[in-house]
CSV table of C-alpha atoms in Angstrom, one decimal:
chain,number,residue,atom,x,y,z
A,1350,UNK,CA,27.6,-1.9,16.2
A,1351,UNK,CA,26.8,-4.8,13.9
A,1352,UNK,CA,23.3,-3.7,12.8
A,1353,UNK,CA,22.5,-6.8,10.9
A,1354,UNK,CA,23.2,-9.0,13.9
A,1355,UNK,CA,21.5,-6.7,16.3
A,1356,UNK,CA,18.3,-6.3,14.4
A,1357,UNK,CA,18.1,-9.9,13.0
A,1358,UNK,CA,14.6,-11.4,13.6
A,1359,UNK,CA,14.4,-15.1,13.0
A,1360,UNK,CA,13.6,-18.3,14.9
A,1361,UNK,CA,16.1,-17.6,17.6
A,1362,UNK,CA,14.5,-14.2,18.4
A,1363,UNK,CA,11.0,-15.7,18.4
A,1364,UNK,CA,11.9,-18.5,20.7
A,1365,UNK,CA,14.0,-16.4,23.2
A,1366,UNK,CA,11.4,-13.7,23.1
A,1367,UNK,CA,8.8,-16.3,24.1
A,1368,UNK,CA,11.0,-17.8,26.8
A,1369,UNK,CA,11.8,-14.4,28.2
A,1370,UNK,CA,8.1,-13.5,28.2
A,1371,UNK,CA,7.1,-16.7,29.9
A,1372,UNK,CA,9.8,-16.2,32.6
A,1373,UNK,CA,8.8,-12.6,33.1
A,1374,UNK,CA,5.2,-13.7,33.5
A,1375,UNK,CA,6.1,-16.4,36.0
A,1376,UNK,CA,8.4,-14.3,38.1
A,1377,UNK,CA,5.9,-11.3,38.0
A,1378,UNK,CA,3.2,-13.7,39.2
A,1379,UNK,CA,5.5,-15.2,41.9
A,1380,UNK,CA,6.3,-11.7,43.2
A,1381,UNK,CA,2.6,-11.2,43.7
A,1382,UNK,CA,2.4,-14.5,45.7
A,1383,UNK,CA,5.5,-13.6,47.8
A,1384,UNK,CA,5.6,-9.8,47.8
A,1385,UNK,CA,9.0,-8.3,48.6
A,1386,UNK,CA,9.3,-5.4,51.1
A,1387,UNK,CA,8.8,-2.0,49.6
A,1388,UNK,CA,9.6,1.5,50.6
A,1389,UNK,CA,6.7,3.9,50.2
A,1390,UNK,CA,4.9,3.1,46.9
A,1391,UNK,CA,8.1,1.5,45.5
A,1392,UNK,CA,7.7,-2.2,44.8
A,1393,UNK,CA,10.5,-4.5,43.8
A,1394,UNK,CA,9.9,-6.9,40.9
A,1395,UNK,CA,12.8,-9.3,40.4
A,1396,UNK,CA,11.3,-10.2,37.0
A,1397,UNK,CA,12.6,-7.0,35.6
A,1398,UNK,CA,16.2,-8.2,35.9
A,1399,UNK,CA,15.2,-11.3,33.8
A,1400,UNK,CA,13.6,-9.1,31.2
A,1401,UNK,CA,16.7,-6.8,31.0
A,1402,UNK,CA,18.9,-9.9,30.9
A,1403,UNK,CA,17.1,-11.3,27.9
A,1404,UNK,CA,17.4,-8.0,26.1
A,1405,UNK,CA,21.1,-7.8,26.9
A,1406,UNK,CA,21.8,-11.4,26.0
A,1407,UNK,CA,19.7,-11.8,22.9
A,1408,UNK,CA,19.1,-8.3,21.4
A,1409,UNK,CA,16.4,-5.7,21.1
A,1410,UNK,CA,13.7,-7.8,19.4
A,1411,UNK,CA,13.9,-10.4,22.1
A,1412,UNK,CA,13.7,-7.6,24.7
A,1413,UNK,CA,10.7,-6.1,23.0
A,1414,UNK,CA,8.8,-9.4,22.7
A,1415,UNK,CA,9.7,-10.5,26.2
A,1416,UNK,CA,8.6,-7.2,27.7
A,1417,UNK,CA,5.4,-6.7,25.7
A,1418,UNK,CA,4.2,-10.3,25.8
A,1419,UNK,CA,5.6,-11.0,29.3
A,1420,UNK,CA,3.7,-8.0,30.8
A,1421,UNK,CA,0.5,-9.1,29.1
A,1422,UNK,CA,1.0,-12.6,30.3
A,1423,UNK,CA,1.8,-11.5,33.9
A,1424,UNK,CA,-1.3,-9.4,34.0
A,1425,UNK,CA,-3.4,-12.3,32.6
A,1426,UNK,CA,-2.0,-14.6,35.2
A,1427,UNK,CA,-2.6,-12.2,38.0
A,1428,UNK,CA,-6.0,-11.3,36.6
A,1429,UNK,CA,-5.4,-7.6,36.5
A,1430,UNK,CA,-6.5,-7.0,32.9
A,1431,UNK,CA,-4.8,-5.9,29.7
A,1432,UNK,CA,-3.1,-2.5,29.7
A,1433,UNK,CA,-1.5,-1.9,26.3
A,1434,UNK,CA,0.6,1.1,27.2
A,1435,UNK,CA,2.3,-0.6,30.2
A,1436,UNK,CA,2.9,-3.7,28.1
A,1437,UNK,CA,4.4,-1.5,25.4
A,1438,UNK,CA,6.5,0.3,28.0
A,1439,UNK,CA,7.8,-3.0,29.3
A,1440,UNK,CA,8.6,-3.9,25.7
A,1441,UNK,CA,10.5,-0.7,25.1
A,1442,UNK,CA,12.5,-1.4,28.3
A,1443,UNK,CA,13.7,-4.7,26.9
A,1444,UNK,CA,14.3,-3.2,23.4
A,1445,UNK,CA,16.5,-0.4,24.6
A,1446,UNK,CA,18.4,-2.8,27.0
A,1447,UNK,CA,18.9,-5.0,23.9
A,1448,UNK,CA,21.0,-2.4,22.2
A,1449,UNK,CA,23.8,-3.4,24.6
A,1450,UNK,CA,24.0,-6.9,22.9
A,1451,UNK,CA,26.5,-6.1,20.2
A,1452,UNK,CA,28.8,-4.3,22.7
A,1453,UNK,CA,29.1,-7.3,25.0
A,1454,UNK,CA,31.7,-10.0,24.3
A,1455,UNK,CA,32.3,-11.5,27.7
A,1456,UNK,CA,29.3,-11.8,30.1
A,1457,UNK,CA,31.5,-12.1,33.2
A,1458,UNK,CA,33.8,-9.1,32.3
A,1459,UNK,CA,33.3,-6.2,34.6
A,1460,UNK,CA,33.3,-3.6,31.8
A,1461,UNK,CA,30.6,-5.6,29.9
A,1462,UNK,CA,28.5,-6.1,33.0
A,1463,UNK,CA,28.6,-2.3,33.5
A,1464,UNK,CA,27.5,-1.8,29.9
A,1465,UNK,CA,24.6,-4.2,30.4
A,1466,UNK,CA,23.5,-2.5,33.6
A,1467,UNK,CA,23.8,1.0,32.0
A,1468,UNK,CA,21.7,0.1,29.0
A,1469,UNK,CA,19.3,-1.7,31.3
A,1470,UNK,CA,18.9,1.5,33.3
A,1471,UNK,CA,18.4,3.6,30.1
A,1472,UNK,CA,15.8,1.0,29.0
A,1473,UNK,CA,14.0,1.2,32.3
A,1474,UNK,CA,13.9,5.0,32.1
A,1475,UNK,CA,12.6,5.0,28.5
A,1476,UNK,CA,10.1,2.2,29.1
A,1477,UNK,CA,8.7,3.5,32.3
A,1478,UNK,CA,8.6,7.1,31.0
A,1479,UNK,CA,6.6,6.0,28.0
A,1480,UNK,CA,4.1,4.1,30.1
A,1481,UNK,CA,3.8,6.8,32.7
A,1482,UNK,CA,3.4,9.6,30.2
A,1483,UNK,CA,0.9,7.7,28.1
A,1484,UNK,CA,-1.2,7.5,31.3
A,1485,UNK,CA,-1.6,11.2,31.0
A,1486,UNK,CA,-3.7,10.6,27.8
A,1487,UNK,CA,-5.2,7.3,28.7
A,1488,UNK,CA,-6.0,7.9,32.4
A,1489,UNK,CA,-6.0,11.7,32.3
A,1490,UNK,CA,-3.5,12.1,35.1
A,1491,UNK,CA,-1.3,15.2,35.5
A,1492,UNK,CA,2.3,15.4,34.4
A,1493,UNK,CA,3.3,15.6,38.1
A,1494,UNK,CA,1.3,12.5,39.0
A,1495,UNK,CA,2.8,10.7,36.0
A,1496,UNK,CA,6.3,11.7,37.0
A,1497,UNK,CA,6.1,11.4,40.8
A,1498,UNK,CA,3.3,8.8,41.3
A,1499,UNK,CA,4.1,6.5,38.5
A,1500,UNK,CA,7.5,7.0,36.9
A,1501,UNK,CA,9.8,7.7,39.9
A,1502,UNK,CA,8.7,4.7,42.1
A,1503,UNK,CA,8.7,2.4,39.0
A,1504,UNK,CA,12.2,3.6,37.9
A,1505,UNK,CA,13.8,3.4,41.4
A,1506,UNK,CA,12.4,-0.1,42.2
A,1507,UNK,CA,13.3,-1.5,38.8
A,1508,UNK,CA,16.7,0.1,38.8
A,1509,UNK,CA,17.7,-1.3,42.2
A,1510,UNK,CA,16.6,-4.8,41.1
A,1511,UNK,CA,18.6,-4.5,37.8
A,1512,UNK,CA,21.7,-3.2,39.5
A,1513,UNK,CA,21.7,-6.1,42.0
A,1514,UNK,CA,20.4,-9.1,40.0
A,1515,UNK,CA,21.6,-8.4,36.4
A,1516,UNK,CA,25.3,-8.9,37.1
A,1517,UNK,CA,24.5,-12.3,38.8
A,1518,UNK,CA,22.4,-13.4,35.8
A,1519,UNK,CA,25.2,-12.3,33.4
A,1520,UNK,CA,27.9,-14.2,35.3
A,1521,UNK,CA,25.7,-17.3,35.5
A,1522,UNK,CA,25.0,-17.0,31.8
A,1523,UNK,CA,28.7,-16.8,30.9
A,1524,UNK,CA,29.2,-20.2,32.6
A,1525,UNK,CA,26.2,-21.8,30.8
A,1526,UNK,CA,27.2,-20.3,27.4
A,1527,UNK,CA,30.8,-21.6,27.7
A,1528,UNK,CA,29.6,-25.1,28.6
A,1529,UNK,CA,27.1,-25.1,25.7
A,1530,UNK,CA,29.7,-23.7,23.4
A,1531,UNK,CA,27.2,-21.3,21.7
B,109,UNK,CA,2.3,-24.0,43.9
B,110,UNK,CA,1.0,-23.9,40.3
B,111,UNK,CA,0.4,-21.0,38.0
B,112,UNK,CA,-3.2,-21.3,36.9
B,113,UNK,CA,-5.0,-19.2,34.4
B,114,UNK,CA,-7.9,-17.1,35.5
B,115,UNK,CA,-9.8,-18.2,32.4
B,116,UNK,CA,-12.8,-20.4,32.9
B,117,UNK,CA,-15.3,-21.5,30.3
B,118,UNK,CA,-18.6,-19.7,30.9
B,119,UNK,CA,-21.6,-19.7,28.6
B,120,UNK,CA,-21.9,-16.0,28.4
B,121,UNK,CA,-22.5,-13.5,25.6
B,122,UNK,CA,-19.0,-12.0,26.3
B,123,UNK,CA,-17.3,-15.3,25.8
B,124,UNK,CA,-19.2,-16.1,22.7
B,125,UNK,CA,-17.8,-12.9,21.1
B,126,UNK,CA,-14.8,-13.3,18.9
B,127,UNK,CA,-11.6,-12.3,20.9
B,128,UNK,CA,-10.7,-9.7,18.2
B,129,UNK,CA,-14.1,-8.0,18.7
B,130,UNK,CA,-13.3,-7.7,22.5
B,131,UNK,CA,-9.9,-6.2,21.8
B,132,UNK,CA,-11.1,-3.8,19.1
B,133,UNK,CA,-14.1,-2.7,21.2
B,134,UNK,CA,-11.7,-2.0,24.2
B,135,UNK,CA,-9.5,0.1,21.9
B,136,UNK,CA,-12.5,1.9,20.5
B,137,UNK,CA,-13.6,3.1,23.9
B,138,UNK,CA,-10.1,4.0,25.1
B,139,UNK,CA,-9.3,6.0,21.9
B,140,UNK,CA,-12.9,7.4,21.8
B,141,UNK,CA,-12.4,8.9,25.3
B,142,UNK,CA,-8.7,9.9,24.9
B,143,UNK,CA,-8.1,11.1,21.4
B,144,UNK,CA,-10.8,13.8,21.4
B,145,UNK,CA,-10.2,14.4,25.1
B,146,UNK,CA,-13.7,13.8,26.4
B,147,UNK,CA,-14.4,15.2,29.9
B,148,UNK,CA,-18.1,15.7,29.7
B,149,UNK,CA,-20.1,13.6,32.2
B,150,UNK,CA,-23.0,13.3,29.8
B,151,UNK,CA,-20.8,11.1,27.5
B,152,UNK,CA,-18.6,9.5,30.2
B,153,UNK,CA,-21.5,8.2,32.5
B,154,UNK,CA,-23.3,6.3,29.7
B,155,UNK,CA,-20.0,4.8,28.6
B,156,UNK,CA,-19.3,3.8,32.3
B,157,UNK,CA,-22.8,2.2,32.5
B,158,UNK,CA,-22.2,0.3,29.2
B,159,UNK,CA,-18.8,-0.9,30.5
B,160,UNK,CA,-20.3,-2.0,33.8
B,161,UNK,CA,-23.1,-3.8,31.9
B,162,UNK,CA,-20.6,-5.7,29.8
B,163,UNK,CA,-18.6,-6.5,32.9
B,164,UNK,CA,-21.6,-8.0,34.7
B,165,UNK,CA,-22.5,-9.9,31.5
B,166,UNK,CA,-19.2,-11.7,31.7
B,167,UNK,CA,-20.4,-13.2,35.0
B,168,UNK,CA,-17.0,-13.4,36.7
B,169,UNK,CA,-17.1,-14.7,40.3
B,170,UNK,CA,-16.2,-12.1,42.9
B,171,UNK,CA,-13.8,-14.5,44.7
B,172,UNK,CA,-11.8,-14.6,41.5
B,173,UNK,CA,-11.7,-10.9,40.7
B,174,UNK,CA,-11.6,-9.1,44.0
B,175,UNK,CA,-7.8,-8.7,44.1
B,176,UNK,CA,-7.9,-7.0,40.7
B,177,UNK,CA,-10.6,-4.6,41.9
B,178,UNK,CA,-8.6,-3.7,45.0
B,179,UNK,CA,-5.6,-3.0,42.8
B,180,UNK,CA,-7.6,-0.9,40.3
B,181,UNK,CA,-9.5,1.1,43.0
B,182,UNK,CA,-6.4,1.9,45.0
B,183,UNK,CA,-4.8,3.3,41.8
B,184,UNK,CA,-7.9,5.1,40.6
B,185,UNK,CA,-9.1,6.6,43.9
B,186,UNK,CA,-5.8,7.2,45.8
B,187,UNK,CA,-3.4,8.1,43.1
B,188,UNK,CA,-5.7,9.6,40.4
B,189,UNK,CA,-8.8,10.8,42.2
B,190,UNK,CA,-7.2,12.4,45.3
B,191,UNK,CA,-4.5,13.9,43.1
B,192,UNK,CA,-7.1,15.3,40.8
B,193,UNK,CA,-9.1,16.8,43.7
B,194,UNK,CA,-6.0,18.3,45.3
B,195,UNK,CA,-4.3,19.7,42.2
B,196,UNK,CA,-7.0,19.8,39.5
B,197,UNK,CA,-4.3,18.8,37.1
B,198,UNK,CA,-4.3,16.1,34.5
B,199,UNK,CA,-7.3,17.2,32.5
B,200,UNK,CA,-8.1,20.4,30.6
B,201,UNK,CA,-6.9,23.8,31.9
B,202,UNK,CA,-10.5,24.8,32.3
B,203,UNK,CA,-10.6,22.8,35.6
B,204,UNK,CA,-8.4,25.5,37.2
B,205,UNK,CA,-9.5,28.4,35.1
B,206,UNK,CA,-13.3,28.2,35.7
B,207,UNK,CA,-14.3,30.6,38.5
B,208,UNK,CA,-15.5,28.1,41.1
B,209,UNK,CA,-16.3,28.6,44.9
B,210,UNK,CA,-13.8,27.2,47.4
B,211,UNK,CA,-15.4,24.5,49.6
B,212,UNK,CA,-12.5,24.3,52.1
B,213,UNK,CA,-8.7,24.6,52.3
B,214,UNK,CA,-6.3,21.9,53.2
B,215,UNK,CA,-3.3,23.3,55.2
B,216,UNK,CA,0.2,22.0,54.6
B,217,UNK,CA,2.2,23.7,57.3
B,218,UNK,CA,5.2,22.6,59.3
B,219,UNK,CA,3.8,22.3,62.9
B,220,UNK,CA,4.6,25.2,65.1
B,221,UNK,CA,5.6,27.5,62.2
B,222,UNK,CA,4.0,29.5,59.5
B,223,UNK,CA,6.0,27.8,56.8
B,224,UNK,CA,3.8,26.1,54.3
B,225,UNK,CA,0.8,26.7,52.1
B,226,UNK,CA,-2.9,25.9,51.8
B,227,UNK,CA,-4.5,24.0,49.0
B,228,UNK,CA,-8.0,25.3,48.1
B,229,UNK,CA,-10.5,22.6,47.2
B,230,UNK,CA,-12.9,24.0,44.8
B,231,UNK,CA,-16.2,22.7,43.4
B,232,UNK,CA,-14.5,22.5,40.0
B,233,UNK,CA,-11.7,20.3,41.4
B,234,UNK,CA,-14.1,17.9,43.2
B,235,UNK,CA,-16.2,17.5,40.1
B,236,UNK,CA,-13.1,16.9,38.0
B,237,UNK,CA,-11.9,14.2,40.4
B,238,UNK,CA,-15.2,12.4,40.2
B,239,UNK,CA,-15.3,12.7,36.4
B,240,UNK,CA,-11.7,11.6,36.1
B,241,UNK,CA,-12.3,8.5,38.3
B,242,UNK,CA,-15.4,7.5,36.3
B,243,UNK,CA,-13.6,8.0,33.0
B,244,UNK,CA,-10.7,5.8,34.1
B,245,UNK,CA,-12.9,3.1,35.5
B,246,UNK,CA,-14.9,3.0,32.2
B,247,UNK,CA,-11.8,1.9,30.5
B,248,UNK,CA,-10.4,-0.4,33.3
B,249,UNK,CA,-13.7,-2.2,33.6
B,250,UNK,CA,-13.5,-3.3,30.0
B,251,UNK,CA,-9.8,-4.5,30.5
B,252,UNK,CA,-10.3,-6.4,33.7
B,253,UNK,CA,-12.5,-9.3,32.3
B,254,UNK,CA,-10.1,-10.1,29.5
B,255,UNK,CA,-7.9,-12.6,31.4
B,256,UNK,CA,-11.0,-14.3,32.9
B,257,UNK,CA,-12.9,-14.6,29.7
B,258,UNK,CA,-10.4,-15.0,26.9
B,259,UNK,CA,-8.8,-18.5,26.4
B,260,UNK,CA,-4.9,-18.3,26.7
B,261,UNK,CA,-4.5,-20.2,23.4
B,262,UNK,CA,-6.3,-17.5,21.3
B,263,UNK,CA,-4.2,-14.5,22.2
B,264,UNK,CA,-1.5,-15.3,19.5
B,265,UNK,CA,-3.9,-16.1,16.7
B,266,UNK,CA,-6.1,-13.1,17.6
B,267,UNK,CA,-3.2,-10.7,17.2
B,268,UNK,CA,-2.2,-12.5,14.0
B,269,UNK,CA,-5.8,-12.1,12.6
B,270,UNK,CA,-5.7,-8.4,13.6
B,271,UNK,CA,-2.6,-7.9,11.4
B,272,UNK,CA,0.4,-8.7,13.6
B,273,UNK,CA,3.2,-10.7,12.0
B,274,UNK,CA,3.5,-14.5,12.1
B,275,UNK,CA,6.6,-14.2,14.2
B,276,UNK,CA,5.2,-11.9,16.8
B,277,UNK,CA,2.0,-14.0,17.1
B,278,UNK,CA,3.9,-17.2,17.3
B,279,UNK,CA,6.1,-15.8,20.0
B,280,UNK,CA,3.0,-14.9,21.9
B,281,UNK,CA,1.5,-18.3,21.5
B,282,UNK,CA,4.8,-20.0,22.5
B,283,UNK,CA,5.0,-17.8,25.6
B,284,UNK,CA,1.6,-18.9,26.8
B,285,UNK,CA,2.6,-22.5,26.2
B,286,UNK,CA,5.9,-22.2,28.0
B,287,UNK,CA,4.4,-20.7,31.1
B,288,UNK,CA,3.1,-23.8,32.8
B,289,UNK,CA,6.5,-25.5,32.2
B,290,UNK,CA,8.5,-22.7,33.7
B,291,UNK,CA,6.0,-22.4,36.5
B,292,UNK,CA,6.6,-26.1,37.3
B,293,UNK,CA,10.4,-25.6,37.1
B,294,UNK,CA,10.1,-22.6,39.5
B,295,UNK,CA,8.1,-24.7,42.0
B,296,UNK,CA,10.6,-27.5,41.8
B,297,UNK,CA,13.5,-25.1,42.3
B,298,UNK,CA,11.7,-23.6,45.3
B,299,UNK,CA,11.1,-27.0,46.8
B,300,UNK,CA,14.7,-28.1,46.2
B,301,UNK,CA,16.1,-24.9,47.8
B,302,UNK,CA,13.8,-25.3,50.8
B,303,UNK,CA,15.1,-28.9,51.2
B,304,UNK,CA,18.5,-27.3,51.5
B,305,UNK,CA,17.4,-25.0,54.3
B,306,UNK,CA,16.4,-21.9,52.2
B,307,UNK,CA,13.8,-20.0,54.0
B,308,UNK,CA,11.8,-18.1,51.5
B,309,UNK,CA,9.4,-16.5,53.9
B,310,UNK,CA,12.2,-15.1,56.2
B,311,UNK,CA,14.4,-13.1,53.9
B,312,UNK,CA,16.7,-11.2,56.2
B,313,UNK,CA,18.9,-8.2,55.7
B,314,UNK,CA,18.5,-4.9,53.8
B,315,UNK,CA,16.9,-4.5,50.4
B,316,UNK,CA,20.1,-5.5,48.5
B,317,UNK,CA,20.6,-8.6,50.6
B,318,UNK,CA,17.0,-9.7,50.2
B,319,UNK,CA,17.2,-9.3,46.4
B,320,UNK,CA,20.5,-11.1,46.3
B,321,UNK,CA,19.0,-14.0,48.3
B,322,UNK,CA,16.4,-14.5,45.5
B,323,UNK,CA,19.2,-15.4,43.1
B,324,UNK,CA,19.1,-19.2,44.1
B,325,UNK,CA,15.5,-19.2,42.9
B,326,UNK,CA,15.8,-17.1,39.8
B,327,UNK,CA,19.1,-18.2,38.3
B,328,UNK,CA,18.5,-21.9,38.0
B,329,UNK,CA,15.1,-21.5,36.3
B,330,UNK,CA,16.4,-18.8,33.9
B,331,UNK,CA,19.6,-20.6,32.9
B,332,UNK,CA,17.7,-23.9,32.4
B,333,UNK,CA,15.2,-21.9,30.2
B,334,UNK,CA,18.1,-20.6,28.0
B,335,UNK,CA,19.3,-24.1,27.5
B,336,UNK,CA,15.8,-25.3,26.6
B,337,UNK,CA,15.6,-22.5,24.1
B,338,UNK,CA,18.5,-23.9,22.0
B,339,UNK,CA,16.7,-27.3,21.7
B,340,UNK,CA,13.4,-25.5,20.7
B,341,UNK,CA,15.2,-23.5,18.0
B,342,UNK,CA,16.8,-26.7,16.6
B,343,UNK,CA,13.4,-28.4,16.6
B,344,UNK,CA,11.7,-25.4,14.9
B,345,UNK,CA,14.5,-25.1,12.3
B,346,UNK,CA,14.2,-28.8,11.5
B,347,UNK,CA,10.5,-28.2,10.8
B,348,UNK,CA,11.4,-25.2,8.5
B,349,UNK,CA,9.9,-22.5,10.7
B,350,UNK,CA,10.0,-19.1,9.1
B,351,UNK,CA,10.5,-20.4,5.5
B,352,UNK,CA,6.9,-19.8,4.5
B,353,UNK,CA,3.7,-18.3,5.6
B,354,UNK,CA,2.2,-20.1,8.6
B,355,UNK,CA,-1.2,-21.6,9.0
B,356,UNK,CA,-3.0,-21.4,12.3
B,357,UNK,CA,-5.3,-24.2,13.5
B,358,UNK,CA,-7.2,-21.9,15.8
B,359,UNK,CA,-7.7,-19.4,13.0
B,360,UNK,CA,-10.7,-21.3,11.6
B,361,UNK,CA,-12.5,-20.9,15.0
B,362,UNK,CA,-12.2,-17.2,14.8
B,363,UNK,CA,-15.2,-16.1,12.8
B,364,UNK,CA,-17.2,-12.9,13.1
B,365,UNK,CA,-20.9,-13.7,13.9
B,366,UNK,CA,-23.7,-11.1,13.7
B,367,UNK,CA,-23.2,-10.3,17.5
B,368,UNK,CA,-19.6,-9.4,16.6
B,369,UNK,CA,-20.6,-7.1,13.9
B,370,UNK,CA,-23.1,-5.5,16.3
B,371,UNK,CA,-20.3,-4.9,18.9
B,372,UNK,CA,-17.8,-3.7,16.3
B,373,UNK,CA,-20.5,-1.3,15.0
B,374,UNK,CA,-21.1,-0.1,18.5
B,375,UNK,CA,-17.4,0.4,19.1
B,376,UNK,CA,-17.0,2.3,15.8
B,377,UNK,CA,-20.1,4.4,16.7
B,378,UNK,CA,-18.5,5.3,20.1
B,379,UNK,CA,-15.2,6.3,18.6
B,380,UNK,CA,-16.7,8.2,15.7
B,381,UNK,CA,-19.4,9.7,17.9
B,382,UNK,CA,-16.9,11.0,20.5
B,383,UNK,CA,-14.8,12.5,17.7
B,384,UNK,CA,-17.8,14.2,16.0
B,385,UNK,CA,-19.3,15.5,19.2
B,386,UNK,CA,-16.1,17.1,20.3
B,387,UNK,CA,-14.7,18.4,17.0
B,388,UNK,CA,-17.8,19.1,15.1
B,389,UNK,CA,-20.4,20.0,17.7
B,390,UNK,CA,-18.1,21.2,20.4
B,391,UNK,CA,-19.6,18.9,23.0
B,392,UNK,CA,-17.4,16.9,25.4
B,393,UNK,CA,-15.3,19.5,27.1
B,394,UNK,CA,-15.1,19.8,30.9
B,395,UNK,CA,-17.8,21.8,32.7
B,396,UNK,CA,-19.5,21.8,36.1
B,397,UNK,CA,-23.2,20.9,35.9
B,398,UNK,CA,-25.6,23.2,37.8
B,399,UNK,CA,-27.1,20.3,39.8
B,400,UNK,CA,-23.7,19.5,41.3
B,401,UNK,CA,-23.1,23.2,42.4
B,402,UNK,CA,-26.7,23.3,43.8
B,403,UNK,CA,-26.1,19.9,45.6
B,404,UNK,CA,-23.2,21.4,47.4
B,405,UNK,CA,-25.3,24.4,48.4
B,406,UNK,CA,-23.8,27.1,46.2
């Protein structure tokens, strides 16, 4: 793992972090306008796949910024308020997914897509676990509620979205990147 | 379909406060209640009243905010409150350890069999559920007005002035500025796909098929955004971004007025007061007040 490249934080990371955050905010808001069907208390947010994609494509800092700012932005747009622990949880989701970046050479190769999805799933687990467990201290909920009421539905919904949409995003990105030559 | 901010200019005390004051006060209340683990209604109820007063002072129209209230109340009452009353978990162990009369039992049995169990609902659990909901609402009520009363263009500079790095703050500022553009791109894409016969309202098939059918909306906007990013990076590099410390135009507008010092002082008093009450004077732990037991006839 090329640590220098993975953890670089310059103009590129600032811009793609902002773009990822804005897209995450727009798609989160759009999902509120056109809600997708859900099973039980599991909701599907396609925006999650975009967040994971930005982490996988541009690295952990971009994932962190896109998740933290994007969640703040989505909540601001929907008018739900500001919940720092969920924003940070979303940031962690993108950051962990971003650890896949140095391992990916070809965005349309099956092995690299599997790596992206795997790190994305790990990111979702870490991020949602952080947000759910901090609710124990912030909201005073029990461990069972945090795990069953918050973490499990969030993880399942986000994981399904990532497994289905991330490969499509990665393959589309491979085409765009080859055309741009960057 | 346009993404519009919930923010409106209102001539209120809340909007005249410096944005940093609002955020710091929010954190003071959250940490004041959570770090020393306050579960005493004598502290929680006054804080709830204070939060509610500040909320009403923001003068947010009900038609704007009702969706947020529904979302918050469903979470607080259904997930947190009912769970607290059923299990008594989530707070201090004393909720389950205090000897408390059982009000009634809720049976969970497989119909026609004796397989299952009963959950006793005690006075302790009911009081805990009420306290837990009030405690959570005290914090949520402070968080709800922020999108309605804080201008989108001050988030970045507010975080910068609270000590965040230039890069982080600039990313936040840039994200808020990009949002209308991507929202417009998304609306254009939706219209273009509809013109091609895409029926957004009638997504058929299973969950996987439905999600896959969203790709024609998500992929073009996302890919176009990645291309835009390269142009923005070039433009910023040409303007020597990240070579020196930034100046922030909005920064001069952020000034603490006497009202800000008053609110910051109140926030500090709440946080320090909660810590002192709990750790020095031993006040703030969970207990059932006599009036509640008497009210229930025990």
